[in-house]
PDB file of C-alpha atoms in Angstrom:
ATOM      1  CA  UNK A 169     231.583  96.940   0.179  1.00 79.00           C
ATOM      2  CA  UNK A 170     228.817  94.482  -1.355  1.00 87.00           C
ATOM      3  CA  UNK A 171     226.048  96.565  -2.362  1.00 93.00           C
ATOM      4  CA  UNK A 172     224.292  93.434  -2.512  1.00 93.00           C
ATOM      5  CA  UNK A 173     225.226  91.738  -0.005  1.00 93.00           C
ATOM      6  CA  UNK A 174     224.559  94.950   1.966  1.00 95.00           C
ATOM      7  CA  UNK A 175     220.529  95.238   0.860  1.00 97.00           C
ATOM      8  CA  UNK A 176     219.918  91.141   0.665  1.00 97.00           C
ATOM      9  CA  UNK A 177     221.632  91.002   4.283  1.00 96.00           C
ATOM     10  CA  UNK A 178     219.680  94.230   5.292  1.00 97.00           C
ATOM     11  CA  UNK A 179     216.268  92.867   4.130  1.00 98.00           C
ATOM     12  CA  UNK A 180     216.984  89.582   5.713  1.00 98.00           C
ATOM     13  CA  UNK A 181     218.335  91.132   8.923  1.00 98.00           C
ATOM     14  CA  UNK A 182     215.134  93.627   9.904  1.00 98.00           C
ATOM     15  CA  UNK A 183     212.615  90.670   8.917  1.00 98.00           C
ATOM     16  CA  UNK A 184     214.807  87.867  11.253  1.00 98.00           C
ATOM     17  CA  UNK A 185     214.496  91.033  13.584  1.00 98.00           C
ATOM     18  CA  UNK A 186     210.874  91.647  13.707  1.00 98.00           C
ATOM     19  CA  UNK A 187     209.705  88.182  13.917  1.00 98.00           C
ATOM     20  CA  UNK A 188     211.637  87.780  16.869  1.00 98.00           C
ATOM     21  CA  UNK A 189     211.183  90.795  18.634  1.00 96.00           C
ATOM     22  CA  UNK A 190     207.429  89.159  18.151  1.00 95.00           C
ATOM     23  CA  UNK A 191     208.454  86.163  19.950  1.00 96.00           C
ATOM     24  CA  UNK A 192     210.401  88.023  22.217  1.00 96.00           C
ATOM     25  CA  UNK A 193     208.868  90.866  23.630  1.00 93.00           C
ATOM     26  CA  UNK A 194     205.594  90.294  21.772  1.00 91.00           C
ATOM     27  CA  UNK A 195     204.848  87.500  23.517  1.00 93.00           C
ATOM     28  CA  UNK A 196     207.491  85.916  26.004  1.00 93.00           C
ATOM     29  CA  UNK A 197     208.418  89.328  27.468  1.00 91.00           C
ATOM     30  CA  UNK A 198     205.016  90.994  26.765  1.00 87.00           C
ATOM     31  CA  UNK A 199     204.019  91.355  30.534  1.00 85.00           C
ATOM     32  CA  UNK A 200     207.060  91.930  31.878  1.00 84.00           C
ATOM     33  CA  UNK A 201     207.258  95.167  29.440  1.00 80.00           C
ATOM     34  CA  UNK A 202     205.538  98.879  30.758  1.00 75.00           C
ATOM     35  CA  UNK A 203     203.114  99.796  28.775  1.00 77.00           C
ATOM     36  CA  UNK A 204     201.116 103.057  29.090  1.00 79.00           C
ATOM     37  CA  UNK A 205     197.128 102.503  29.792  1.00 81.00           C
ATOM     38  CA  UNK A 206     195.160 102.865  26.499  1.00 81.00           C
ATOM     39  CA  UNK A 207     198.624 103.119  24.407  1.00 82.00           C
ATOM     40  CA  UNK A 208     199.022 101.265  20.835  1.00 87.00           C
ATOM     41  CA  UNK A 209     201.906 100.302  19.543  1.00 86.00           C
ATOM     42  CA  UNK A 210     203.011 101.620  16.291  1.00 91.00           C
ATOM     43  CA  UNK A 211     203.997  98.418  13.747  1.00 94.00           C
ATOM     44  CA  UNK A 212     205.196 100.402  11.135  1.00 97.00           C
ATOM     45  CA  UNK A 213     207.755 102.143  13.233  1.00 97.00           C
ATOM     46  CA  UNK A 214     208.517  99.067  15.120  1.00 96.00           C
ATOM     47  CA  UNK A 215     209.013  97.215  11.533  1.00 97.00           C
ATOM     48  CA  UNK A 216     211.199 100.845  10.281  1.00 98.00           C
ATOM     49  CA  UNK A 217     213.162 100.124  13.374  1.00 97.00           C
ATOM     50  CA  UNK A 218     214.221  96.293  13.136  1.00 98.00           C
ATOM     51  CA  UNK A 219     214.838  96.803   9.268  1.00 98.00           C
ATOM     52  CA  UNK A 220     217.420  99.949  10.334  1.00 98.00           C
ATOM     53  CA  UNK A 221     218.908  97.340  13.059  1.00 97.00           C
ATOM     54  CA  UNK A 222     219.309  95.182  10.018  1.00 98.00           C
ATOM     55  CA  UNK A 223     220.586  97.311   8.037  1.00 98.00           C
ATOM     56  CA  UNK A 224     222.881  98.729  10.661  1.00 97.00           C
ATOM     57  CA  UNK A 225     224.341  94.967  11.212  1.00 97.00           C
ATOM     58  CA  UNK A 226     224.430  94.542   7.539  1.00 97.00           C
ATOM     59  CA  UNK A 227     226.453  97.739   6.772  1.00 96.00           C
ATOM     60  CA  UNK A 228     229.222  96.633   9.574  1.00 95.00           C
ATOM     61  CA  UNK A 229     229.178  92.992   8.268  1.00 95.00           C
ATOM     62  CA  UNK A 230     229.727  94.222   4.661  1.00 92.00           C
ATOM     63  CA  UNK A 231     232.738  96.118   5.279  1.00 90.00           C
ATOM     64  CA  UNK A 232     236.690  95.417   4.950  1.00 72.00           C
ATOM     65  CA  UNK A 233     235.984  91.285   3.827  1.00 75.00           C
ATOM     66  CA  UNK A 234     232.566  91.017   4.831  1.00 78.00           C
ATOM     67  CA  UNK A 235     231.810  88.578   7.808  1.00 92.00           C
ATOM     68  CA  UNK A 236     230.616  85.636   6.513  1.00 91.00           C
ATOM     69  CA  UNK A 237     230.861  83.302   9.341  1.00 93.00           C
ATOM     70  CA  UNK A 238     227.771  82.857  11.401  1.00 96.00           C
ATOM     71  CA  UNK A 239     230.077  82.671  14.876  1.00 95.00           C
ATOM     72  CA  UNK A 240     231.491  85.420  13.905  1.00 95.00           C
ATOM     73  CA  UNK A 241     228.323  87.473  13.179  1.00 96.00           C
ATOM     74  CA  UNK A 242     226.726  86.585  16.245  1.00 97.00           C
ATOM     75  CA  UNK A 243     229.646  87.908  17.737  1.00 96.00           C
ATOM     76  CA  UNK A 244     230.041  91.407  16.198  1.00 95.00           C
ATOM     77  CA  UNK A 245     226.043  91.095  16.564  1.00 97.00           C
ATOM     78  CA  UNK A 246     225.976  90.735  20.114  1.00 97.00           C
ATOM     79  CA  UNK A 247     228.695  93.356  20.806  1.00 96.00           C
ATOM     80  CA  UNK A 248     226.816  96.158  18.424  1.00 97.00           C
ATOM     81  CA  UNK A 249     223.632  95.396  20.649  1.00 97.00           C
ATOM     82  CA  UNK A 250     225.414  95.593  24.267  1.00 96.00           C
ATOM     83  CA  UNK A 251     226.682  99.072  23.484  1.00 97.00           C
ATOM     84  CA  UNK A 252     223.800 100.016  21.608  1.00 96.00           C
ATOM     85  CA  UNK A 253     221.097  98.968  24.704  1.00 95.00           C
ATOM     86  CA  UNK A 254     223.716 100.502  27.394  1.00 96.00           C
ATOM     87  CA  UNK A 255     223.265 103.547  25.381  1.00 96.00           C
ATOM     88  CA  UNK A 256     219.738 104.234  24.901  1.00 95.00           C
ATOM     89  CA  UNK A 257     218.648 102.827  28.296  1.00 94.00           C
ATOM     90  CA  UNK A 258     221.681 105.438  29.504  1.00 95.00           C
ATOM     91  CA  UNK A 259     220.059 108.421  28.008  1.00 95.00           C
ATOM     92  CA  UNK A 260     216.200 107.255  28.224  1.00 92.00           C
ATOM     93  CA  UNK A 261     216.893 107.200  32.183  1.00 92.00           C
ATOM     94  CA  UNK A 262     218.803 110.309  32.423  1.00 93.00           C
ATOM     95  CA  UNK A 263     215.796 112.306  33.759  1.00 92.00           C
ATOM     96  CA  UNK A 264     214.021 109.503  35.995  1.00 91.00           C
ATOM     97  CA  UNK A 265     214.686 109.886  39.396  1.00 92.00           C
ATOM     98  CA  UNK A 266     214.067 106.203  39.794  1.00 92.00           C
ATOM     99  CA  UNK A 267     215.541 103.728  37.244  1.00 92.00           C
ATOM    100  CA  UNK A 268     214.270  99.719  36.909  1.00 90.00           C
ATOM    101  CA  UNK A 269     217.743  98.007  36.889  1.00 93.00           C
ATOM    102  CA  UNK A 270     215.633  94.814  36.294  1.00 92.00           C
ATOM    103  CA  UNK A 271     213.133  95.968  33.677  1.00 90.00           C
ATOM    104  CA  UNK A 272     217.127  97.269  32.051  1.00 93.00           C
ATOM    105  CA  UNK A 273     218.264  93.372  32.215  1.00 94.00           C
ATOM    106  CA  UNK A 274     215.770  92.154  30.775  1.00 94.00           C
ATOM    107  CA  UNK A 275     215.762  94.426  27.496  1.00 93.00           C
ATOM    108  CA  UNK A 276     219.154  94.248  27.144  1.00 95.00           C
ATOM    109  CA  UNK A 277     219.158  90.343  27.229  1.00 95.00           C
ATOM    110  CA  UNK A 278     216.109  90.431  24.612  1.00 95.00           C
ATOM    111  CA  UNK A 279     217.805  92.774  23.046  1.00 95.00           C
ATOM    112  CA  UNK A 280     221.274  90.318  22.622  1.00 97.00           C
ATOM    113  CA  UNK A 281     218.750  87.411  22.019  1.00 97.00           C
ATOM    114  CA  UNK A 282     217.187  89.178  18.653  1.00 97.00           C
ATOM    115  CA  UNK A 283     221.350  90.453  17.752  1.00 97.00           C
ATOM    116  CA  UNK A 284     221.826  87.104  17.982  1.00 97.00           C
ATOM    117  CA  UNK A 285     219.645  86.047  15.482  1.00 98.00           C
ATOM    118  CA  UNK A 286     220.242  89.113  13.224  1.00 98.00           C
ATOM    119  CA  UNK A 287     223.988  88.520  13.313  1.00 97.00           C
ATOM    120  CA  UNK A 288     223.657  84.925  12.095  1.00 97.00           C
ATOM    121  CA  UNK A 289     221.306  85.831   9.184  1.00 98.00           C
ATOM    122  CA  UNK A 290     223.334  88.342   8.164  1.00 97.00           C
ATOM    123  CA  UNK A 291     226.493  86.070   8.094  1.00 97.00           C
ATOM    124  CA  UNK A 292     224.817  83.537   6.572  1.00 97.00           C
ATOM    125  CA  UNK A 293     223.571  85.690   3.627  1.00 96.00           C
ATOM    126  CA  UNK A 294     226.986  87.044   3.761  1.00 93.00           C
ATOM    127  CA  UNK A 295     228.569  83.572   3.504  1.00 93.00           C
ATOM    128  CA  UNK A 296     225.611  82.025   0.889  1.00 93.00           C
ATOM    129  CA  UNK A 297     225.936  85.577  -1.284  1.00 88.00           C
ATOM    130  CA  UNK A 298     229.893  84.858  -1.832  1.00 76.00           C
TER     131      UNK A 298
END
């Protein structure tokens, strides 16, 4: 493994990240997302969180060769975030007798949106870094 490949891809993966989970569920989405009355969201935790999705992405990417190719990266990308959205929305639903199959969609395809920009900046670093 890259070490720097790893934290240059990492750093560049939980920005690219962030500034689309902005665009995505910070605005496009933002309505469509429940929200508990009188709740803030907590931007350092949301930032800790894309960064450890880039990092996550980065560490796969880095391994073995190294994908390198953006295709390719928005590939593994996409498949990571499928499993990885199935899974949480899987276990944050567990306990609700009633479950919103649509509001599910819809983070799951935001979801695969950001993973789709994550996994082509990480390539690309990958590629650029070689």
């Amino acid at each position: 493994m890259n070490v720097k490949n790893f934290i240059v891809g990492g750093i560049v993966g939980g920005i690219v990240d962030f500034l689309l989970g902005w665009l995505v569920y910070g605005v496009l989405l933002y309505d469509m997302m429940p929200q508990e009355p009188g709740a803030k969201e907590n931007y350092l935790f949301i930032f800790l969180g894309c960064m450890s999705f880039g990092f996550l992405i980065s560490w796969v990417f880095s391994q073995g060769e190294g994908i390198s190719n953006v295709s390719t990266g928005i590939k593994m990308a996409l498949g990571i975030a499928v499993f990885m959205g199935l899974c949480s929305h899987f276990f944050m639903n567990m306990g609700n007798e009633t479950i919103d199959y649509k509001y599910m969609a819809i983070d799951i395809l935001g979801s695969l949106v950001l993973a789709t920009g994550v996994g082509a900046a990480v390539a690309m670093v990958n590629g650029k870094m070689k």
